[in-house]
PDB file of C-alpha atoms and ligand atoms in Angstrom:
ATOM      1  CA  MET A   1      98.695 112.428 132.699  1.00  0.00           C
ATOM      2  CA  GLU A   2      95.245 113.755 132.055  1.00  0.00           C
ATOM      3  CA  ARG A   3      93.086 111.523 129.888  1.00  0.00           C
ATOM      4  CA  ASN A   4      91.415 113.262 127.034  1.00  0.00           C
ATOM      5  CA  PRO A   5      88.130 112.669 125.283  1.00  0.00           C
ATOM      6  CA  SER A   6      89.683 111.610 122.003  1.00  0.00           C
ATOM      7  CA  ARG A   7      91.579 108.752 123.595  1.00  0.00           C
ATOM      8  CA  SER A   8      88.951 106.131 122.869  1.00  0.00           C
ATOM      9  CA  MET A   9      89.040 107.177 119.244  1.00  0.00           C
ATOM     10  CA  VAL A  10      92.782 106.699 119.167  1.00  0.00           C
ATOM     11  CA  VAL A  11      92.476 103.291 120.765  1.00  0.00           C
ATOM     12  CA  THR A  12      90.065 102.290 118.033  1.00  0.00           C
ATOM     13  CA  LEU A  13      92.495 103.480 115.384  1.00  0.00           C
ATOM     14  CA  VAL A  14      95.386 101.703 117.000  1.00  0.00           C
ATOM     15  CA  ALA A  15      93.503  98.451 117.468  1.00  0.00           C
ATOM     16  CA  GLY A  16      93.495  97.819 113.748  1.00  0.00           C
ATOM     17  CA  LEU A  17      97.148  98.683 113.420  1.00  0.00           C
ATOM     18  CA  LEU A  18      98.120  96.304 116.181  1.00  0.00           C
ATOM     19  CA  CYS A  19      97.370  93.407 113.866  1.00  0.00           C
ATOM     20  CA  SER A  20     100.417  94.256 111.764  1.00  0.00           C
ATOM     21  CA  ALA A  21     103.019  93.689 114.433  1.00  0.00           C
ATOM     22  CA  VAL A  22     103.175  92.089 117.831  1.00  0.00           C
ATOM     23  CA  ALA A  23     105.375  93.102 120.723  1.00  0.00           C
ATOM     24  CA  GLY A  24     107.125  90.121 122.279  1.00  0.00           C
ATOM     25  CA  GLU A  25     108.424  89.401 125.752  1.00  0.00           C
ATOM     26  CA  ALA A  26     110.377  92.137 127.477  1.00  0.00           C
ATOM     27  CA  GLY A  27     113.649  92.782 125.693  1.00  0.00           C
ATOM     28  CA  GLN A  28     112.547  91.117 122.491  1.00  0.00           C
ATOM     29  CA  THR A  29     110.709  92.057 119.374  1.00  0.00           C
ATOM     30  CA  VAL A  30     108.695  89.791 117.169  1.00  0.00           C
ATOM     31  CA  PRO A  31     108.795  90.294 113.391  1.00  0.00           C
ATOM     32  CA  SER A  32     105.475  91.168 111.880  1.00  0.00           C
ATOM     33  CA  PRO A  33     103.799  88.327 110.031  1.00  0.00           C
ATOM     34  CA  GLU A  34     102.193  90.727 107.541  1.00  0.00           C
ATOM     35  CA  HIS A  35     103.556  92.745 104.600  1.00  0.00           C
ATOM     36  CA  GLY A  36     107.110  92.903 105.940  1.00  0.00           C
ATOM     37  CA  ALA A  37     106.479  95.755 108.403  1.00  0.00           C
ATOM     38  CA  PRO A  38     109.304  95.993 110.932  1.00  0.00           C
ATOM     39  CA  PRO A  39     108.801  94.778 114.483  1.00  0.00           C
ATOM     40  CA  LEU A  40     107.603  97.154 117.163  1.00  0.00           C
ATOM     41  CA  PRO A  41     109.792  97.448 120.262  1.00  0.00           C
ATOM     42  CA  PRO A  42     108.841  96.147 123.728  1.00  0.00           C
ATOM     43  CA  SER A  43     109.147  99.684 125.122  1.00  0.00           C
ATOM     44  CA  VAL A  44     109.294 103.241 123.765  1.00  0.00           C
ATOM     45  CA  ARG A  45     112.302 104.256 121.652  1.00  0.00           C
ATOM     46  CA  LEU A  46     113.234 107.715 120.449  1.00  0.00           C
ATOM     47  CA  TYR A  47     115.377 108.042 117.318  1.00  0.00           C
ATOM     48  CA  VAL A  48     117.016 111.383 116.503  1.00  0.00           C
ATOM     49  CA  LEU A  49     117.239 111.895 112.737  1.00  0.00           C
ATOM     50  CA  ASP A  50     119.566 114.434 111.150  1.00  0.00           C
ATOM     51  CA  CYS A  51     117.521 116.721 108.906  1.00  0.00           C
ATOM     52  CA  GLY A  52     120.299 119.232 108.294  1.00  0.00           C
ATOM     53  CA  THR A  53     121.857 122.432 109.597  1.00  0.00           C
ATOM     54  CA  LEU A  54     120.147 125.746 108.976  1.00  0.00           C
ATOM     55  CA  HIS A  55     122.366 128.806 108.574  1.00  0.00           C
ATOM     56  CA  ILE A  56     120.785 131.951 109.992  1.00  0.00           C
ATOM     57  CA  ALA A  57     122.001 135.311 108.713  1.00  0.00           C
ATOM     58  CA  ASP A  58     119.586 137.557 110.585  1.00  0.00           C
ATOM     59  CA  LEU A  59     119.612 137.006 114.356  1.00  0.00           C
ATOM     60  CA  GLY A  60     117.482 140.121 114.792  1.00  0.00           C
ATOM     61  CA  ARG A  61     114.430 137.989 113.962  1.00  0.00           C
ATOM     62  CA  PHE A  62     115.114 136.175 117.243  1.00  0.00           C
ATOM     63  CA  GLN A  63     115.784 139.419 119.138  1.00  0.00           C
ATOM     64  CA  LEU A  64     119.370 138.254 119.610  1.00  0.00           C
ATOM     65  CA  LYS A  65     122.757 139.677 118.671  1.00  0.00           C
ATOM     66  CA  LYS A  66     125.643 137.715 117.219  1.00  0.00           C
ATOM     67  CA  GLU A  67     127.727 138.193 120.361  1.00  0.00           C
ATOM     68  CA  GLU A  68     124.914 136.766 122.488  1.00  0.00           C
ATOM     69  CA  VAL A  69     124.810 133.315 120.871  1.00  0.00           C
ATOM     70  CA  ALA A  70     127.325 130.467 120.886  1.00  0.00           C
ATOM     71  CA  THR A  71     126.566 129.845 117.220  1.00  0.00           C
ATOM     72  CA  SER A  72     124.038 131.241 114.787  1.00  0.00           C
ATOM     73  CA  ASP A  73     123.617 127.816 113.147  1.00  0.00           C
ATOM     74  CA  LEU A  74     120.488 125.846 113.990  1.00  0.00           C
ATOM     75  CA  SER A  75     120.179 122.084 113.864  1.00  0.00           C
ATOM     76  CA  VAL A  76     117.177 120.700 112.017  1.00  0.00           C
ATOM     77  CA  ALA A  77     116.039 117.572 113.799  1.00  0.00           C
ATOM     78  CA  CYS A  78     113.384 115.029 112.911  1.00  0.00           C
ATOM     79  CA  PHE A  79     112.330 112.284 115.292  1.00  0.00           C
ATOM     80  CA  LEU A  80     110.927 108.770 115.042  1.00  0.00           C
ATOM     81  CA  ILE A  81     109.192 107.383 118.110  1.00  0.00           C
ATOM     82  CA  THR A  82     108.494 103.660 118.138  1.00  0.00           C
ATOM     83  CA  HIS A  83     106.094 102.229 120.699  1.00  0.00           C
ATOM     84  CA  PRO A  84     104.683  98.736 121.257  1.00  0.00           C
ATOM     85  CA  LYS A  85     101.444 100.015 119.687  1.00  0.00           C
ATOM     86  CA  GLY A  86     102.801 101.917 116.685  1.00  0.00           C
ATOM     87  CA  THR A  87     105.084 104.622 115.364  1.00  0.00           C
ATOM     88  CA  LEU A  88     105.103 108.412 115.253  1.00  0.00           C
ATOM     89  CA  ILE A  89     107.128 110.802 113.090  1.00  0.00           C
ATOM     90  CA  TRP A  90     107.675 114.209 114.706  1.00  0.00           C
ATOM     91  CA  ASP A  91     108.730 116.899 112.178  1.00  0.00           C
ATOM     92  CA  THR A  92     110.007 116.162 108.692  1.00  0.00           C
ATOM     93  CA  GLY A  93     112.895 118.506 107.885  1.00  0.00           C
ATOM     94  CA  ALA A  94     113.691 121.640 105.889  1.00  0.00           C
ATOM     95  CA  VAL A  95     114.600 120.191 102.483  1.00  0.00           C
ATOM     96  CA  PRO A  96     112.524 117.502 100.731  1.00  0.00           C
ATOM     97  CA  ASP A  97     114.589 114.411  99.928  1.00  0.00           C
ATOM     98  CA  PRO A  98     113.966 114.667  96.165  1.00  0.00           C
ATOM     99  CA  ALA A  99     115.207 118.294  96.123  1.00  0.00           C
ATOM    100  CA  TRP A 100     118.868 117.462  96.733  1.00  0.00           C
ATOM    101  CA  LYS A 101     121.411 114.793  95.857  1.00  0.00           C
ATOM    102  CA  PRO A 102     123.414 113.147  98.634  1.00  0.00           C
ATOM    103  CA  THR A 103     127.128 112.851  97.930  1.00  0.00           C
ATOM    104  CA  GLY A 104     128.311 111.197 101.132  1.00  0.00           C
ATOM    105  CA  THR A 105     129.593 114.498 102.458  1.00  0.00           C
ATOM    106  CA  ALA A 106     127.742 117.669 103.419  1.00  0.00           C
ATOM    107  CA  VAL A 107     125.809 119.420 100.658  1.00  0.00           C
ATOM    108  CA  THR A 108     124.537 122.977 101.099  1.00  0.00           C
ATOM    109  CA  HIS A 109     121.114 123.427  99.583  1.00  0.00           C
ATOM    110  CA  HIS A 110     119.666 126.853  98.828  1.00  0.00           C
ATOM    111  CA  VAL A 111     115.999 127.144  99.768  1.00  0.00           C
ATOM    112  CA  VAL A 112     113.815 129.817  98.171  1.00  0.00           C
ATOM    113  CA  LEU A 113     110.439 130.195  99.859  1.00  0.00           C
ATOM    114  CA  PRO A 114     107.240 131.304  98.080  1.00  0.00           C
ATOM    115  CA  ASP A 115     107.535 134.753  99.714  1.00  0.00           C
ATOM    116  CA  SER A 116     111.092 135.067  98.260  1.00  0.00           C
ATOM    117  CA  GLN A 117     112.873 134.590 101.584  1.00  0.00           C
ATOM    118  CA  GLU A 118     116.024 132.523 101.110  1.00  0.00           C
ATOM    119  CA  ARG A 119     117.858 130.113 103.396  1.00  0.00           C
ATOM    120  CA  ASP A 120     120.886 127.825 103.189  1.00  0.00           C
ATOM    121  CA  VAL A 121     120.606 124.377 104.700  1.00  0.00           C
ATOM    122  CA  THR A 122     123.486 121.907 104.867  1.00  0.00           C
ATOM    123  CA  MET A 123     122.341 118.328 104.378  1.00  0.00           C
ATOM    124  CA  VAL A 124     124.164 115.040 104.865  1.00  0.00           C
ATOM    125  CA  LYS A 125     121.658 112.191 104.591  1.00  0.00           C
ATOM    126  CA  PRO A 126     118.100 111.974 103.234  1.00  0.00           C
ATOM    127  CA  LEU A 127     115.362 111.356 105.800  1.00  0.00           C
ATOM    128  CA  MET A 128     114.044 108.242 104.032  1.00  0.00           C
ATOM    129  CA  ALA A 129     117.526 106.700 104.013  1.00  0.00           C
ATOM    130  CA  GLN A 130     117.801 107.274 107.758  1.00  0.00           C
ATOM    131  CA  LEU A 131     114.392 105.710 108.323  1.00  0.00           C
ATOM    132  CA  ALA A 132     115.332 102.743 106.141  1.00  0.00           C
ATOM    133  CA  GLU A 133     118.474 102.220 108.183  1.00  0.00           C
ATOM    134  CA  VAL A 134     116.280 101.823 111.259  1.00  0.00           C
ATOM    135  CA  GLY A 135     114.063  99.432 109.297  1.00  0.00           C
ATOM    136  CA  TYR A 136     111.080 101.633 108.510  1.00  0.00           C
ATOM    137  CA  SER A 137     109.489 103.104 105.407  1.00  0.00           C
ATOM    138  CA  PRO A 138     106.809 105.834 105.376  1.00  0.00           C
ATOM    139  CA  ALA A 139     104.169 103.113 104.931  1.00  0.00           C
ATOM    140  CA  ASP A 140     105.090 101.756 108.390  1.00  0.00           C
ATOM    141  CA  ILE A 141     104.376 105.035 110.147  1.00  0.00           C
ATOM    142  CA  THR A 142     101.180 105.097 112.205  1.00  0.00           C
ATOM    143  CA  TYR A 143     101.058 108.787 113.105  1.00  0.00           C
ATOM    144  CA  LEU A 144     102.494 112.023 111.743  1.00  0.00           C
ATOM    145  CA  ALA A 145     102.690 115.112 113.951  1.00  0.00           C
ATOM    146  CA  LEU A 146     104.382 118.395 113.099  1.00  0.00           C
ATOM    147  CA  SER A 147     105.376 120.779 115.857  1.00  0.00           C
ATOM    148  CA  HIS A 148     104.113 123.439 113.451  1.00  0.00           C
ATOM    149  CA  TYR A 149     103.835 124.231 109.769  1.00  0.00           C
ATOM    150  CA  HIS A 150     106.937 126.353 109.026  1.00  0.00           C
ATOM    151  CA  TYR A 151     108.958 125.089 106.033  1.00  0.00           C
ATOM    152  CA  ASP A 152     111.835 123.731 108.135  1.00  0.00           C
ATOM    153  CA  HIS A 153     109.460 121.201 109.766  1.00  0.00           C
ATOM    154  CA  THR A 154     107.300 120.136 106.808  1.00  0.00           C
ATOM    155  CA  ALA A 155     109.737 119.293 103.988  1.00  0.00           C
ATOM    156  CA  ASN A 156     108.952 115.579 103.756  1.00  0.00           C
ATOM    157  CA  ALA A 157     105.416 115.699 105.175  1.00  0.00           C
ATOM    158  CA  ASN A 158     103.805 114.508 101.918  1.00  0.00           C
ATOM    159  CA  GLU A 159     105.682 111.208 102.279  1.00  0.00           C
ATOM    160  CA  PHE A 160     103.649 110.489 105.406  1.00  0.00           C
ATOM    161  CA  ALA A 161     100.215 111.296 103.977  1.00  0.00           C
ATOM    162  CA  GLY A 162      99.274 107.638 104.559  1.00  0.00           C
ATOM    163  CA  ALA A 163      99.737 108.004 108.325  1.00  0.00           C
ATOM    164  CA  THR A 164      97.104 109.455 110.644  1.00  0.00           C
ATOM    165  CA  TRP A 165      97.861 113.159 111.002  1.00  0.00           C
ATOM    166  CA  LEU A 166      97.630 114.600 114.533  1.00  0.00           C
ATOM    167  CA  VAL A 167      97.001 118.345 114.312  1.00  0.00           C
ATOM    168  CA  ARG A 168      95.074 121.172 115.929  1.00  0.00           C
ATOM    169  CA  GLN A 169      92.245 122.764 113.975  1.00  0.00           C
ATOM    170  CA  ALA A 170      93.763 126.270 114.132  1.00  0.00           C
ATOM    171  CA  GLU A 171      97.045 124.965 112.706  1.00  0.00           C
ATOM    172  CA  ARG A 172      95.362 123.012 109.926  1.00  0.00           C
ATOM    173  CA  ASP A 173      93.246 126.047 109.032  1.00  0.00           C
ATOM    174  CA  ALA A 174      96.381 128.221 108.868  1.00  0.00           C
ATOM    175  CA  MET A 175      98.163 125.661 106.679  1.00  0.00           C
ATOM    176  CA  PHE A 176      95.393 125.544 104.114  1.00  0.00           C
ATOM    177  CA  ALA A 177      94.507 129.232 104.182  1.00  0.00           C
ATOM    178  CA  GLU A 178      94.606 130.913 100.790  1.00  0.00           C
ATOM    179  CA  ARG A 179      97.864 132.609 101.784  1.00  0.00           C
ATOM    180  CA  PRO A 180      99.513 130.796 104.713  1.00  0.00           C
ATOM    181  CA  LEU A 181     101.346 133.201 107.008  1.00  0.00           C
ATOM    182  CA  GLY A 182     105.015 132.922 107.883  1.00  0.00           C
ATOM    183  CA  VAL A 183     107.912 130.986 106.428  1.00  0.00           C
ATOM    184  CA  THR A 184     106.043 128.206 104.680  1.00  0.00           C
ATOM    185  CA  GLN A 185     106.340 125.846 101.757  1.00  0.00           C
ATOM    186  CA  PRO A 186     102.739 124.639 101.271  1.00  0.00           C
ATOM    187  CA  SER A 187     103.615 122.255  98.429  1.00  0.00           C
ATOM    188  CA  THR A 188     105.562 120.107 100.919  1.00  0.00           C
ATOM    189  CA  TYR A 189     102.444 119.306 102.948  1.00  0.00           C
ATOM    190  CA  ALA A 190      99.697 119.570 100.303  1.00  0.00           C
ATOM    191  CA  ALA A 191      99.013 115.798 100.414  1.00  0.00           C
ATOM    192  CA  LEU A 192      98.027 116.007 104.089  1.00  0.00           C
ATOM    193  CA  ARG A 193      94.763 117.650 103.025  1.00  0.00           C
ATOM    194  CA  ASP A 194      93.432 114.145 102.293  1.00  0.00           C
ATOM    195  CA  SER A 195      95.178 112.314 105.147  1.00  0.00           C
ATOM    196  CA  LYS A 196      93.226 110.498 107.779  1.00  0.00           C
ATOM    197  CA  THR A 197      93.275 113.286 110.385  1.00  0.00           C
ATOM    198  CA  LEU A 198      92.715 113.394 114.100  1.00  0.00           C
ATOM    199  CA  ILE A 199      91.973 116.948 115.248  1.00  0.00           C
ATOM    200  CA  LEU A 200      93.451 117.439 118.717  1.00  0.00           C
ATOM    201  CA  GLN A 201      91.008 119.324 120.899  1.00  0.00           C
ATOM    202  CA  SER A 202      92.393 118.960 124.383  1.00  0.00           C
ATOM    203  CA  GLU A 203      95.576 120.539 125.661  1.00  0.00           C
ATOM    204  CA  GLU A 204      97.233 117.118 125.926  1.00  0.00           C
ATOM    205  CA  HIS A 205      96.848 114.220 123.534  1.00  0.00           C
ATOM    206  CA  ASP A 206      98.017 110.820 124.750  1.00  0.00           C
ATOM    207  CA  VAL A 207      99.118 109.270 121.437  1.00  0.00           C
ATOM    208  CA  PHE A 208      99.242 105.588 122.408  1.00  0.00           C
ATOM    209  CA  GLY A 209      96.918 105.722 125.437  1.00  0.00           C
ATOM    210  CA  ASP A 210      99.488 104.844 128.118  1.00  0.00           C
ATOM    211  CA  GLY A 211     100.896 108.288 128.945  1.00  0.00           C
ATOM    212  CA  THR A 212     104.339 107.637 127.432  1.00  0.00           C
ATOM    213  CA  VAL A 213     103.985 109.798 124.316  1.00  0.00           C
ATOM    214  CA  VAL A 214     101.931 112.967 124.745  1.00  0.00           C
ATOM    215  CA  ILE A 215     101.463 115.907 122.396  1.00  0.00           C
ATOM    216  CA  LYS A 216     101.031 119.129 124.344  1.00  0.00           C
ATOM    217  CA  ALA A 217      99.656 122.402 123.026  1.00  0.00           C
ATOM    218  CA  ALA A 218     102.239 125.211 123.199  1.00  0.00           C
ATOM    219  CA  LEU A 219     100.537 127.905 121.164  1.00  0.00           C
ATOM    220  CA  GLY A 220     102.077 131.159 119.993  1.00  0.00           C
ATOM    221  CA  HIS A 221     104.827 130.470 117.469  1.00  0.00           C
ATOM    222  CA  THR A 222     101.980 129.421 115.177  1.00  0.00           C
ATOM    223  CA  PRO A 223      98.237 129.152 115.990  1.00  0.00           C
ATOM    224  CA  GLY A 224      98.448 125.436 116.808  1.00  0.00           C
ATOM    225  CA  HIS A 225     102.105 124.981 117.767  1.00  0.00           C
ATOM    226  CA  GLN A 226     102.781 121.899 119.883  1.00  0.00           C
ATOM    227  CA  VAL A 227     105.567 120.106 121.774  1.00  0.00           C
ATOM    228  CA  LEU A 228     106.065 116.390 122.429  1.00  0.00           C
ATOM    229  CA  TYR A 229     106.548 114.683 125.782  1.00  0.00           C
ATOM    230  CA  VAL A 230     108.223 111.254 125.608  1.00  0.00           C
ATOM    231  CA  GLN A 231     108.694 109.030 128.651  1.00  0.00           C
ATOM    232  CA  LEU A 232     111.675 106.705 128.208  1.00  0.00           C
ATOM    233  CA  ALA A 233     112.401 103.828 130.582  1.00  0.00           C
ATOM    234  CA  LYS A 234     116.173 104.330 130.776  1.00  0.00           C
ATOM    235  CA  THR A 235     116.722 107.922 129.653  1.00  0.00           C
ATOM    236  CA  GLY A 236     113.888 109.448 131.646  1.00  0.00           C
ATOM    237  CA  SER A 237     111.398 111.912 130.199  1.00  0.00           C
ATOM    238  CA  VAL A 238     112.148 114.453 127.502  1.00  0.00           C
ATOM    239  CA  VAL A 239     110.157 117.223 125.868  1.00  0.00           C
ATOM    240  CA  LEU A 240     110.855 117.993 122.214  1.00  0.00           C
ATOM    241  CA  SER A 241     110.480 121.747 122.009  1.00  0.00           C
ATOM    242  CA  GLY A 242     109.274 122.341 118.484  1.00  0.00           C
ATOM    243  CA  ASP A 243     110.088 126.037 118.028  1.00  0.00           C
ATOM    244  CA  LEU A 244     108.948 127.200 121.465  1.00  0.00           C
ATOM    245  CA  TYR A 245     112.633 128.148 121.542  1.00  0.00           C
ATOM    246  CA  HIS A 246     115.195 128.047 118.706  1.00  0.00           C
ATOM    247  CA  TYR A 247     118.382 129.129 120.486  1.00  0.00           C
ATOM    248  CA  PRO A 248     119.091 128.155 124.100  1.00  0.00           C
ATOM    249  CA  GLU A 249     119.916 131.846 124.569  1.00  0.00           C
ATOM    250  CA  GLU A 250     116.260 132.717 123.893  1.00  0.00           C
ATOM    251  CA  ARG A 251     115.498 130.829 127.073  1.00  0.00           C
ATOM    252  CA  ALA A 252     118.426 132.136 129.116  1.00  0.00           C
ATOM    253  CA  LEU A 253     117.944 135.765 128.049  1.00  0.00           C
ATOM    254  CA  ASP A 254     114.128 135.678 127.841  1.00  0.00           C
ATOM    255  CA  ARG A 255     113.819 136.700 124.191  1.00  0.00           C
ATOM    256  CA  VAL A 256     110.838 136.018 121.959  1.00  0.00           C
ATOM    257  CA  PRO A 257     111.279 136.023 118.174  1.00  0.00           C
ATOM    258  CA  THR A 258     109.731 138.838 116.155  1.00  0.00           C
ATOM    259  CA  PHE A 259     107.920 136.481 113.789  1.00  0.00           C
ATOM    260  CA  GLU A 260     105.662 134.721 116.281  1.00  0.00           C
ATOM    261  CA  PHE A 261     101.990 134.369 115.405  1.00  0.00           C
ATOM    262  CA  ASN A 262     101.322 135.664 118.942  1.00  0.00           C
ATOM    263  CA  GLN A 263     104.264 136.689 121.146  1.00  0.00           C
ATOM    264  CA  GLU A 264     102.164 136.935 124.296  1.00  0.00           C
ATOM    265  CA  GLN A 265     100.818 133.435 123.757  1.00  0.00           C
ATOM    266  CA  THR A 266     104.391 132.177 123.338  1.00  0.00           C
ATOM    267  CA  ARG A 267     105.309 133.687 126.703  1.00  0.00           C
ATOM    268  CA  VAL A 268     102.325 131.993 128.355  1.00  0.00           C
ATOM    269  CA  SER A 269     103.256 128.658 126.726  1.00  0.00           C
ATOM    270  CA  ARG A 270     106.863 128.985 127.930  1.00  0.00           C
ATOM    271  CA  VAL A 271     105.763 129.583 131.509  1.00  0.00           C
ATOM    272  CA  ALA A 272     103.358 126.627 131.352  1.00  0.00           C
ATOM    273  CA  LEU A 273     106.056 124.351 129.966  1.00  0.00           C
ATOM    274  CA  ASP A 274     108.520 125.410 132.669  1.00  0.00           C
ATOM    275  CA  ALA A 275     105.959 124.355 135.289  1.00  0.00           C
ATOM    276  CA  PHE A 276     105.443 121.045 133.479  1.00  0.00           C
ATOM    277  CA  LEU A 277     109.197 120.389 133.309  1.00  0.00           C
ATOM    278  CA  LYS A 278     109.489 121.118 137.005  1.00  0.00           C
ATOM    279  CA  LYS A 279     106.584 118.815 137.851  1.00  0.00           C
ATOM    280  CA  THR A 280     107.745 115.906 135.694  1.00  0.00           C
ATOM    281  CA  GLY A 281     111.518 116.351 135.876  1.00  0.00           C
ATOM    282  CA  ALA A 282     111.599 116.030 132.080  1.00  0.00           C
ATOM    283  CA  GLN A 283     114.582 117.367 130.115  1.00  0.00           C
ATOM    284  CA  LEU A 284     113.873 119.986 127.461  1.00  0.00           C
ATOM    285  CA  TRP A 285     115.449 119.223 124.111  1.00  0.00           C
ATOM    286  CA  ILE A 286     115.495 122.401 122.038  1.00  0.00           C
ATOM    287  CA  GLN A 287     115.245 120.907 118.576  1.00  0.00           C
ATOM    288  CA  HIS A 288     117.153 123.708 116.828  1.00  0.00           C
ATOM    289  CA  ASP A 289     119.920 123.942 119.493  1.00  0.00           C
ATOM    290  CA  PHE A 290     122.949 123.165 117.337  1.00  0.00           C
ATOM    291  CA  ARG A 291     125.384 122.396 120.137  1.00  0.00           C
ATOM    292  CA  ALA A 292     122.961 120.283 122.178  1.00  0.00           C
ATOM    293  CA  ASN A 293     121.843 118.393 119.082  1.00  0.00           C
ATOM    294  CA  ALA A 294     125.462 117.635 118.175  1.00  0.00           C
ATOM    295  CA  GLN A 295     125.773 115.766 121.483  1.00  0.00           C
ATOM    296  CA  LEU A 296     122.741 113.532 120.841  1.00  0.00           C
ATOM    297  CA  LYS A 297     123.184 110.037 119.475  1.00  0.00           C
ATOM    298  CA  LYS A 298     121.657 109.744 116.030  1.00  0.00           C
ATOM    299  CA  ALA A 299     119.694 106.996 114.308  1.00  0.00           C
ATOM    300  CA  PRO A 300     120.095 104.096 113.891  1.00  0.00           C
ATOM    301  CA  ASP A 301     121.129 104.433 117.535  1.00  0.00           C
ATOM    302  CA  TYR A 302     118.263 105.409 119.855  1.00  0.00           C
ATOM    303  CA  TYR A 303     117.185 106.501 123.319  1.00  0.00           C
ATOM    304  CA  GLU A 304     115.001 104.135 125.339  1.00  0.00           C
TER     305      GLU A 304
HETATM  306 ZN1   ZN B   1     111.998 125.709 113.005  1.00  0.00          ZN
END
């Protein structure tokens, strides 16, 4: 994996955080001596968190027809990555925890966006409750990264304003523009304006400095859209797609949504990622792929 210039900066950031928890011998974790933070694992773990099911009425936006897809529903997935040197949250859902009341069974929440677009999202469990079940609170999170700034990825972003935010300049600029473009809910990420922020300048950003967790630019869906490569000792490598694709049929049928920031850039990013997948043998996990997501084990279980 290519080293990038900001790595030394990350190492400096991480060094301080290392004091809060210590990885033990292989196969064991050592509880942190300070402020009750949970232990960090001896090797990388990937937790899949259920952030709801998004019901899509208009497949035309994806240049698809109803008869071309297995289901029009999209999963909304959030991810927690724990590493011997810290933790990373990747995407934060479509509905903020405080905006709905869990009942123990599925609750369908109606989302109205600032531009009057409306969506229905079925929710089962709040994100914070899922994190707590794994043993973490937002205060324990070292890094926050969003694949991009659309509303169905930012819902609980404010909760992680205390983490170091990993973002590209073009994305951050778009998020805090006077009128952000696209399906956005700026109030859900407003607190990130004051977060400790690391602007990612190179194509790849090695989050923990050992090549196991790497944010890769995949521009097009939004100006600074990104995907996440995670190398797992037992599972092998996976790439979390962000919204480079939503439906697996977009990939199979070579369709690009109509609402991309730059459709041509999306095509270039897809070709580049295909080459990367071929080179590394990594699996592609399309985050919104409802049927694939249904097969994944969910937190508190994890991939390692
Ligand atoms: Zn999305």
